[in-house]
PDB file of C-alpha atoms in Angstrom:
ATOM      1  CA  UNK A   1       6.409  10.620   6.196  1.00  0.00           C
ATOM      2  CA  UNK A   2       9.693  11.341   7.144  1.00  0.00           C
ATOM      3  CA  UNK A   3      12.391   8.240   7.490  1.00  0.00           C
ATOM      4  CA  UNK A   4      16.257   7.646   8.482  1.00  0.00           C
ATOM      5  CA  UNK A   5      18.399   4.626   9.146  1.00  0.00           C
ATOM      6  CA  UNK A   6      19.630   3.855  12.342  1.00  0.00           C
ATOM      7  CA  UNK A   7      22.899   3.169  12.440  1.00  0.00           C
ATOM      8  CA  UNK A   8      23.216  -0.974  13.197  1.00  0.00           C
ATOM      9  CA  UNK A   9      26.160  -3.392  13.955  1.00  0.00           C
ATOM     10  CA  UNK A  10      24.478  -5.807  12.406  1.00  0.00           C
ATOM     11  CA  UNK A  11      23.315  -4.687   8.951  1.00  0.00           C
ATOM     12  CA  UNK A  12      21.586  -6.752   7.069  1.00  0.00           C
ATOM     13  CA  UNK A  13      21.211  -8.047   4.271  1.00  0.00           C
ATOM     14  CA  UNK A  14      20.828 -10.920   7.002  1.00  0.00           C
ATOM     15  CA  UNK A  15      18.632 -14.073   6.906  1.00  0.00           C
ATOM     16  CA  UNK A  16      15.280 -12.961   9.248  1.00  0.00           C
ATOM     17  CA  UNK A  17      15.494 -14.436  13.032  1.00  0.00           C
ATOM     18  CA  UNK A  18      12.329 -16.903  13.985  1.00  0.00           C
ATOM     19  CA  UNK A  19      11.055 -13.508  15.404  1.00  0.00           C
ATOM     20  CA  UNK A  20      11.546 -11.523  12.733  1.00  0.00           C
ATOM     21  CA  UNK A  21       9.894 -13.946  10.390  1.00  0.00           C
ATOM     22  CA  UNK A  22       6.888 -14.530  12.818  1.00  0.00           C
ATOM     23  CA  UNK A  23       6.536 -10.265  12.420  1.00  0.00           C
ATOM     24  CA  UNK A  24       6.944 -10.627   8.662  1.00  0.00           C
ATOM     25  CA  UNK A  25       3.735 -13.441   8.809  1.00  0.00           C
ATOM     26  CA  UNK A  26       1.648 -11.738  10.640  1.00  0.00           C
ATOM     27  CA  UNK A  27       1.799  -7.905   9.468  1.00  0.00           C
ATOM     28  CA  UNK A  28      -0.839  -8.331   6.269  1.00  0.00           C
ATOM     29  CA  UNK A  29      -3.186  -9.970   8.479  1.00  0.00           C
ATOM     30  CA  UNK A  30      -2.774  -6.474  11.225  1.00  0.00           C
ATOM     31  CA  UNK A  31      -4.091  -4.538   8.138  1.00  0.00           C
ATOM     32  CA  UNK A  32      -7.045  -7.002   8.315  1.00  0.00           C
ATOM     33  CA  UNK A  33      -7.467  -6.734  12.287  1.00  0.00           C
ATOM     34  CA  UNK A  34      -7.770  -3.074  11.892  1.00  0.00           C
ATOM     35  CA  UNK A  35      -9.740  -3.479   9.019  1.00  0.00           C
ATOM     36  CA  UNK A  36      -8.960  -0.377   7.355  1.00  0.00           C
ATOM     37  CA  UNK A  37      -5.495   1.759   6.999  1.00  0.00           C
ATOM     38  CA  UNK A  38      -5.385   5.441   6.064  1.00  0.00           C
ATOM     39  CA  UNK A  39      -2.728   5.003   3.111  1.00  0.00           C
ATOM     40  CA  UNK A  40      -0.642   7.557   0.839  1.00  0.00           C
ATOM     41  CA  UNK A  41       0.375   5.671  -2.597  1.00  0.00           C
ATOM     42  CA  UNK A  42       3.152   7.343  -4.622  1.00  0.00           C
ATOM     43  CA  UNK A  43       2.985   6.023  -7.874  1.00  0.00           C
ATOM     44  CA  UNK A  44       6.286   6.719 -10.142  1.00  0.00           C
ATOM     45  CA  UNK A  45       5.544   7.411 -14.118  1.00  0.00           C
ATOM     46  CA  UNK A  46       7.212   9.056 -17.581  1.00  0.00           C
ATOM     47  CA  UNK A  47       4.508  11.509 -17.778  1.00  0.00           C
ATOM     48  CA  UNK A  48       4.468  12.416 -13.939  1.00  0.00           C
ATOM     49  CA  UNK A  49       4.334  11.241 -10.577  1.00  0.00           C
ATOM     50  CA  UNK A  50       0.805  10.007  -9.195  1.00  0.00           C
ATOM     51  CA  UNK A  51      -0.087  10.459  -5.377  1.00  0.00           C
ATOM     52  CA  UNK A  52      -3.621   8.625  -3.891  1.00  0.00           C
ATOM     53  CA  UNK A  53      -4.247   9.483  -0.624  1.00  0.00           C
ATOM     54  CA  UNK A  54      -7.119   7.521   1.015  1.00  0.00           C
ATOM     55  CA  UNK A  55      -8.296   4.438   2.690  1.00  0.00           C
ATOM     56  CA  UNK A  56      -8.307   0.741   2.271  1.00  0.00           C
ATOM     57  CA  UNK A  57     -11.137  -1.023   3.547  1.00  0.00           C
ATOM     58  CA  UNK A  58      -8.951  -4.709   4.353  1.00  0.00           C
ATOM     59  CA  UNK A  59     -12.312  -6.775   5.299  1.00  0.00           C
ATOM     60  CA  UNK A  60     -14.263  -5.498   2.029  1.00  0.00           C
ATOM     61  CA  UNK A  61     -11.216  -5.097  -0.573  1.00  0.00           C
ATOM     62  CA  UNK A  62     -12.261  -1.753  -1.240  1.00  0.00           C
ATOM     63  CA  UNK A  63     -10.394   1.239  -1.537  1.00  0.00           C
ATOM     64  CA  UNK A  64     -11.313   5.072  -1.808  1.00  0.00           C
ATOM     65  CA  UNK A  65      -9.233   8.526  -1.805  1.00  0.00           C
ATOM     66  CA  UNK A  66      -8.052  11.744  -3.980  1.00  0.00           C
ATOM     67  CA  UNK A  67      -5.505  11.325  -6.862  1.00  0.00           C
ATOM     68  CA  UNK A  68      -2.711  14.457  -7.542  1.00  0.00           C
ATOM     69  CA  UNK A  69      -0.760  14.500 -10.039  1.00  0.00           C
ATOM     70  CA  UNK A  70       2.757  16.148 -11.019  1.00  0.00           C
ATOM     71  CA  UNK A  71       3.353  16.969 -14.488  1.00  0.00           C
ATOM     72  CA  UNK A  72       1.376  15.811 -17.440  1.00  0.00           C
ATOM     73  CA  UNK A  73      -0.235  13.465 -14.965  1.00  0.00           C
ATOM     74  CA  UNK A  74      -2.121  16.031 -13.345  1.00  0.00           C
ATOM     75  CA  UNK A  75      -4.983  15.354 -15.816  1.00  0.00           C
ATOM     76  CA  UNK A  76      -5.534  12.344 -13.794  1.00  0.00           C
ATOM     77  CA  UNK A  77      -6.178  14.799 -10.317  1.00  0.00           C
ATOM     78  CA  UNK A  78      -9.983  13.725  -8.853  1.00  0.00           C
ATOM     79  CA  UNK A  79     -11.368  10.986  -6.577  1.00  0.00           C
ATOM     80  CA  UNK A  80     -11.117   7.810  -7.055  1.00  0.00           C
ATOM     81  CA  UNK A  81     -12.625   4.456  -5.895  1.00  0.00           C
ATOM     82  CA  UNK A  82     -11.400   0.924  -6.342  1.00  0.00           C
ATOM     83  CA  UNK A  83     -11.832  -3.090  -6.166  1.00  0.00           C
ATOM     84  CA  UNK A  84      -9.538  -5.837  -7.540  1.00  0.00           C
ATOM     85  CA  UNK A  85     -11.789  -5.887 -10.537  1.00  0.00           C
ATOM     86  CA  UNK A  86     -13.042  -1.896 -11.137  1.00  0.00           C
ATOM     87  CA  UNK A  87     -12.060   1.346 -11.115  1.00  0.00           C
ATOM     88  CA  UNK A  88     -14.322   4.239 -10.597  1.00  0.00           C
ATOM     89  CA  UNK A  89     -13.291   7.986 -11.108  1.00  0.00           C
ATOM     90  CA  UNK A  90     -14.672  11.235 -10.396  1.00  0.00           C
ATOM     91  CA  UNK A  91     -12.406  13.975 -12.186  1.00  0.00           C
ATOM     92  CA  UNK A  92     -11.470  17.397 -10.840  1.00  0.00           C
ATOM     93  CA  UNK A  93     -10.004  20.027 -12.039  1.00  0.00           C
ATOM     94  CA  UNK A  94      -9.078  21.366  -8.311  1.00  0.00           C
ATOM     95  CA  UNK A  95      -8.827  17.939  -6.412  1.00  0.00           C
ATOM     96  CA  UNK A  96      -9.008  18.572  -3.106  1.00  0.00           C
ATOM     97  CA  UNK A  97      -6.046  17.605  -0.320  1.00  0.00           C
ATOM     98  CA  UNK A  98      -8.288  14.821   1.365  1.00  0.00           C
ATOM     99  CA  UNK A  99     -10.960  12.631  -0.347  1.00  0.00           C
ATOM    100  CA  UNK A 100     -14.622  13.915   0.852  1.00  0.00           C
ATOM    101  CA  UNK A 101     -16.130  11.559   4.262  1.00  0.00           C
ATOM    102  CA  UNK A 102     -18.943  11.798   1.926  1.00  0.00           C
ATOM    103  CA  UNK A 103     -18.510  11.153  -1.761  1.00  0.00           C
ATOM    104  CA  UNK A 104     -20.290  13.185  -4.568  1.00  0.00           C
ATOM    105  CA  UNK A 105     -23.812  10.985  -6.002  1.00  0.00           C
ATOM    106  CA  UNK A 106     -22.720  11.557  -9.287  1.00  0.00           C
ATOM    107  CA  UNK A 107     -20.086  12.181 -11.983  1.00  0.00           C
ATOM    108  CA  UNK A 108     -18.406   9.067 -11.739  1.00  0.00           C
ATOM    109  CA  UNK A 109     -16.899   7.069 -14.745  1.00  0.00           C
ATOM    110  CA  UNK A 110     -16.400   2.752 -14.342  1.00  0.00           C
ATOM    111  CA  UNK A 111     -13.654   1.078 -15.957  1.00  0.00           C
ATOM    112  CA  UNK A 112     -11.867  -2.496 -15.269  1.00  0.00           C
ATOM    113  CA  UNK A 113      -8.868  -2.327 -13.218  1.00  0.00           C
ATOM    114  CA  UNK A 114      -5.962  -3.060 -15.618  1.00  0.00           C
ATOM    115  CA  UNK A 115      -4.157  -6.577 -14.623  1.00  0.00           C
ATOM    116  CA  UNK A 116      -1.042  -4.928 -16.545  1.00  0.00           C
ATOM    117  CA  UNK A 117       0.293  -2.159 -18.439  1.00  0.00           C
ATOM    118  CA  UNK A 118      -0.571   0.598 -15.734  1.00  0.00           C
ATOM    119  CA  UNK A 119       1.507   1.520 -12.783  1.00  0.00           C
ATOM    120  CA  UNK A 120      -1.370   3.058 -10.869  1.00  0.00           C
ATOM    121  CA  UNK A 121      -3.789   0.098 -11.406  1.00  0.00           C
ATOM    122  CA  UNK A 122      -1.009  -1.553 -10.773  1.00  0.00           C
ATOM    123  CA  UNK A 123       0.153  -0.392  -7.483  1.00  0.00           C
ATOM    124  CA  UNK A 124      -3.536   0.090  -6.425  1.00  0.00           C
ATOM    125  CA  UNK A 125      -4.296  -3.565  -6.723  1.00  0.00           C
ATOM    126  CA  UNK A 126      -1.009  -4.159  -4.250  1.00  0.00           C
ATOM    127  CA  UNK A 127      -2.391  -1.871  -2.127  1.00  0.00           C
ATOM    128  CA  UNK A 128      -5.519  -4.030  -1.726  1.00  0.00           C
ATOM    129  CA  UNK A 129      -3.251  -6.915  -1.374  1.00  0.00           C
ATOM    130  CA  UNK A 130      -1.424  -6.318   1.715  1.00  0.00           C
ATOM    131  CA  UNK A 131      -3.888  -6.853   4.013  1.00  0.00           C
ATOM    132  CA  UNK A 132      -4.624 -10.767   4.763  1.00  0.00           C
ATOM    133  CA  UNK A 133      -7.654 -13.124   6.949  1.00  0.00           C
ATOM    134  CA  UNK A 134      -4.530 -14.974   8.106  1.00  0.00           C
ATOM    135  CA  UNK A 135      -1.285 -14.854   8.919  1.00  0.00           C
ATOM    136  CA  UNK A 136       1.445 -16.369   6.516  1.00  0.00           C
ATOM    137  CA  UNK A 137       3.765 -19.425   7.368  1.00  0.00           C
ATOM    138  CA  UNK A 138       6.147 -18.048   8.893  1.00  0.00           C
ATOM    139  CA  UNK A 139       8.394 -21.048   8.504  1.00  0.00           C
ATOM    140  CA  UNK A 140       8.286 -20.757   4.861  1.00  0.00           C
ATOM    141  CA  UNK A 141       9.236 -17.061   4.149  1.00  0.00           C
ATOM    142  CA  UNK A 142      13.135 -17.004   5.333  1.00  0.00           C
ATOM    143  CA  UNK A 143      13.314 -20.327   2.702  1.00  0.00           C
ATOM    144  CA  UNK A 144      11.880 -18.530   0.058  1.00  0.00           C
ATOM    145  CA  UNK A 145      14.502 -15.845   0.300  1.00  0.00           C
ATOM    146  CA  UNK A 146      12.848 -13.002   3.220  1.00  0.00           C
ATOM    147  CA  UNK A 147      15.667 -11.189   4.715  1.00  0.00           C
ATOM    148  CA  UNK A 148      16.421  -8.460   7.455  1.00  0.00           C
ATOM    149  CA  UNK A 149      18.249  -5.249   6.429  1.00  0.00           C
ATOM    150  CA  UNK A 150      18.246  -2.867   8.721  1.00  0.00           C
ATOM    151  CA  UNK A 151      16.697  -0.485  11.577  1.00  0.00           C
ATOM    152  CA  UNK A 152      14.751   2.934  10.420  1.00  0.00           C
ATOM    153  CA  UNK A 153      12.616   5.572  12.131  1.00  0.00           C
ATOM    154  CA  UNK A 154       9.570   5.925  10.250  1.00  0.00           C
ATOM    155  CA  UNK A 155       7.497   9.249  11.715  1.00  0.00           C
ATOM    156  CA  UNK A 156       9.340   8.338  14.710  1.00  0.00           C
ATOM    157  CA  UNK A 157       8.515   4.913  14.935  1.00  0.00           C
ATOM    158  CA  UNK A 158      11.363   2.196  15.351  1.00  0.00           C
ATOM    159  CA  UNK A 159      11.037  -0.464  12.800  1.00  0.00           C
ATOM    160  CA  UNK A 160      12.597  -2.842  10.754  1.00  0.00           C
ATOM    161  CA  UNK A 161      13.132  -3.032   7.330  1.00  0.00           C
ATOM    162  CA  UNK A 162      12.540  -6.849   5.956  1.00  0.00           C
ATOM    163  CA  UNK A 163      12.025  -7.689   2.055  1.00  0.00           C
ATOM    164  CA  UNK A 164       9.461 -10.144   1.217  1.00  0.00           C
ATOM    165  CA  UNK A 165       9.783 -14.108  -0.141  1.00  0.00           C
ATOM    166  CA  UNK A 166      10.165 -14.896  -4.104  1.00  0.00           C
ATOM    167  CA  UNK A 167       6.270 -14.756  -5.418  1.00  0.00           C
ATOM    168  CA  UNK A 168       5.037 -17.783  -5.882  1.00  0.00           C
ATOM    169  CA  UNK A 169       5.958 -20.014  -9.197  1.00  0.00           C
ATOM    170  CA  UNK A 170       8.932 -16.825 -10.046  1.00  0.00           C
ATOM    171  CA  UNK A 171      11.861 -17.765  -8.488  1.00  0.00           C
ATOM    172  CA  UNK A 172      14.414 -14.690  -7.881  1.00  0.00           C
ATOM    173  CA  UNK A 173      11.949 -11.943  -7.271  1.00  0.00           C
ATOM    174  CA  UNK A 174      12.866 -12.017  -3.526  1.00  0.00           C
ATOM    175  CA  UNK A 175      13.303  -8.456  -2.324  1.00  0.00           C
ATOM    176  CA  UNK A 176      11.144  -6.994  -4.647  1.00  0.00           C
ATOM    177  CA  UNK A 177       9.055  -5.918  -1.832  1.00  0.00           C
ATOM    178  CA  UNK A 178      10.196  -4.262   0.897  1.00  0.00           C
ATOM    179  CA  UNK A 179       8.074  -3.904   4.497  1.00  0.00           C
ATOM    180  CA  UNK A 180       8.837  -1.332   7.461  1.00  0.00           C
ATOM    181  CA  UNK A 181       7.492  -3.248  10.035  1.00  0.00           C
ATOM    182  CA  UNK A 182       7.356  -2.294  14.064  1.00  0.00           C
ATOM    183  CA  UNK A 183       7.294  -4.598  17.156  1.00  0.00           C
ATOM    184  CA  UNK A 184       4.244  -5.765  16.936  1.00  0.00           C
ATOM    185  CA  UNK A 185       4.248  -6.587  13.400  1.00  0.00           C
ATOM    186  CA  UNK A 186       2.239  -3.311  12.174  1.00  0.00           C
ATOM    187  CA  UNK A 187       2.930  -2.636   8.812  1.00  0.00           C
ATOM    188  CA  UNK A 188       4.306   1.263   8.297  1.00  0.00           C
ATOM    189  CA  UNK A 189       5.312   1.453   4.680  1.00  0.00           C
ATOM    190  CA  UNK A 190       5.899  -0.493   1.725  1.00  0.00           C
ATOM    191  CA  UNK A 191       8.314  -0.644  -1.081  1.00  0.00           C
ATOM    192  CA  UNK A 192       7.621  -2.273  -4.343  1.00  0.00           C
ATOM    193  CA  UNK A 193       9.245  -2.589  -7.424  1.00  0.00           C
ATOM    194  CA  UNK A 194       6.549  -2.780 -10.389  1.00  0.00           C
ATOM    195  CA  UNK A 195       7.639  -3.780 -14.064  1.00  0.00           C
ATOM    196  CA  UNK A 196       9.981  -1.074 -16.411  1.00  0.00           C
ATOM    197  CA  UNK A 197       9.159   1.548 -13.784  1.00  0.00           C
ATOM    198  CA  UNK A 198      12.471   3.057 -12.923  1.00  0.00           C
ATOM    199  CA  UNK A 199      11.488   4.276  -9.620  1.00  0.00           C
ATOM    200  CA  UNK A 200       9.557   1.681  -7.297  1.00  0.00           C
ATOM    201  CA  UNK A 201       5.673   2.388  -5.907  1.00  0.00           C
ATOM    202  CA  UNK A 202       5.706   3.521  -2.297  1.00  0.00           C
ATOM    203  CA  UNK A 203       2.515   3.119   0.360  1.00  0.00           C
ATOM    204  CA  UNK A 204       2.803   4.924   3.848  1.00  0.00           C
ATOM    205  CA  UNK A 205       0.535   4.372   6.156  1.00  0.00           C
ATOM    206  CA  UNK A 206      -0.894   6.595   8.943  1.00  0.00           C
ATOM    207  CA  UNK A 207      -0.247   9.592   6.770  1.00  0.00           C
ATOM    208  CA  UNK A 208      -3.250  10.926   8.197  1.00  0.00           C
ATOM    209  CA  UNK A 209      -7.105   9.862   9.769  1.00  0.00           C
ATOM    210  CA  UNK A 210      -8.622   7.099   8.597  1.00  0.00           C
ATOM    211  CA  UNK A 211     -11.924   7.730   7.017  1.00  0.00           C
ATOM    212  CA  UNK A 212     -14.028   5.027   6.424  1.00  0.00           C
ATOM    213  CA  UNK A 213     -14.557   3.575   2.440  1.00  0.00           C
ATOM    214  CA  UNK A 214     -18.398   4.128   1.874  1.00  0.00           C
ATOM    215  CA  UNK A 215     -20.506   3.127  -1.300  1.00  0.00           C
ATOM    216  CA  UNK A 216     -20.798   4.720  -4.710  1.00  0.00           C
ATOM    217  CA  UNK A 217     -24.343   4.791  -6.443  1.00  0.00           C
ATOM    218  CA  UNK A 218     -24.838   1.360  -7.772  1.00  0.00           C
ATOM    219  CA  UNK A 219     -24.973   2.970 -11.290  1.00  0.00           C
ATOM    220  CA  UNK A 220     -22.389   5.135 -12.444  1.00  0.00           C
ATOM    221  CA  UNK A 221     -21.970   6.747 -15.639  1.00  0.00           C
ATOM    222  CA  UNK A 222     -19.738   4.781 -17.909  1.00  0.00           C
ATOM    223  CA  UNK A 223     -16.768   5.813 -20.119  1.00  0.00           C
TER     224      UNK A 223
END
């Protein structure tokens, strides 16, 4: 997904406006409105770059798509489904360029999502994260350190580029994540930096139709 800055007078970085902030509050909680997103998650790494393109499910915290791989990393290429808690897998040796409307009943492999240690379980537990029930406080987020930065075209969208508030209880991680965000507070790509990773994880949304997250068998194989 293709995106440029606009040229601004007033470049940030630039406390946000009570407007600004208000779009900032309110964008995780369009992902839940919508209820799902059709996503693309670029996931940086030493042995290769990792690519999931899928769907989050927002309402059920579920997320489903294809992995590619670049590199050594292309041993990781097959569908994949995921919660905050699990990880399910379906390897291929000739993934293909969308994940199936209809997964396969079998050849899956269940592991735990890892909390740490692993950029993709990493960066596809943030990807389950930015969709909310409820708007933030907006009143809160330019005192914890939001800002505005600029003006891109993201697939020919206008938006703004804001970076998110220190997390909670770890003061100086403000801008760590960075939001494209249009008028109406829809959220059209993401920015995070994730631990030693020298490149930060990127999630685009829109990339391409949304396809619904359905069910796995209840009992997968197990590896």
């Amino acid at each position: 997904m293709a995106a440029f800055l606009v040229t601004d007078d007033d470049a940030g970085p630039r406390p946000l406006t009570t407007e600004e902030a208000s779009r900032l509050a309110i964008t995780r909680f369009r992902n839940y409105q919508a209820q799902g997103r059709a996503v693309t998650i670029t996931v940086p790494g030493t042995a290769g770059e990792l690519t999931v393109t899928g769907s989050v499910d927002y309402r059920r915290k579920v997320g489903q798509g294809v992995v590619h791989g670049t590199g050594r990393a292309e041993s990781s290429d097959g569908l994949i489904q995921w919660t905050p808690t699990s990880v399910r897998v379906h390897p291929m040796t000739h993934a293909p360029a969308h994940a199936p409307a209809s997964p396969p009943r079998s050849g899956w492999y269940d592991r735990p999502l890892s909390s740490s240690g692993s950029a993709l379980d990493t960066s596809l537990s943030i990807a389950l994260g930015l969709g909310g029930d409820r708007p933030d406080n907006a009143e809160l987020l330019p005192q914890n350190g939001a800002a505005w930065w600029g003006r891109e075209r993201v697939d020919g969208r206008r938006v703004d580029v804001m970076t998110g508030p220190s997390s909670p209880g770890r003061s100086g991680t403000a801008g760590n994540v960075r939001y494209w965000i249009g008028s109406d507070g829809t959220m059209y790509r993401v920015r995070i930096s994730v631990g030693s990773q020298p490149e930060p994880v990127v999630i685009d949304f829109d990339t391409h139709e949304y396809v619904p997250v359905k069910p796995l068998p209840e009992t997968p194989a197990t590896r």
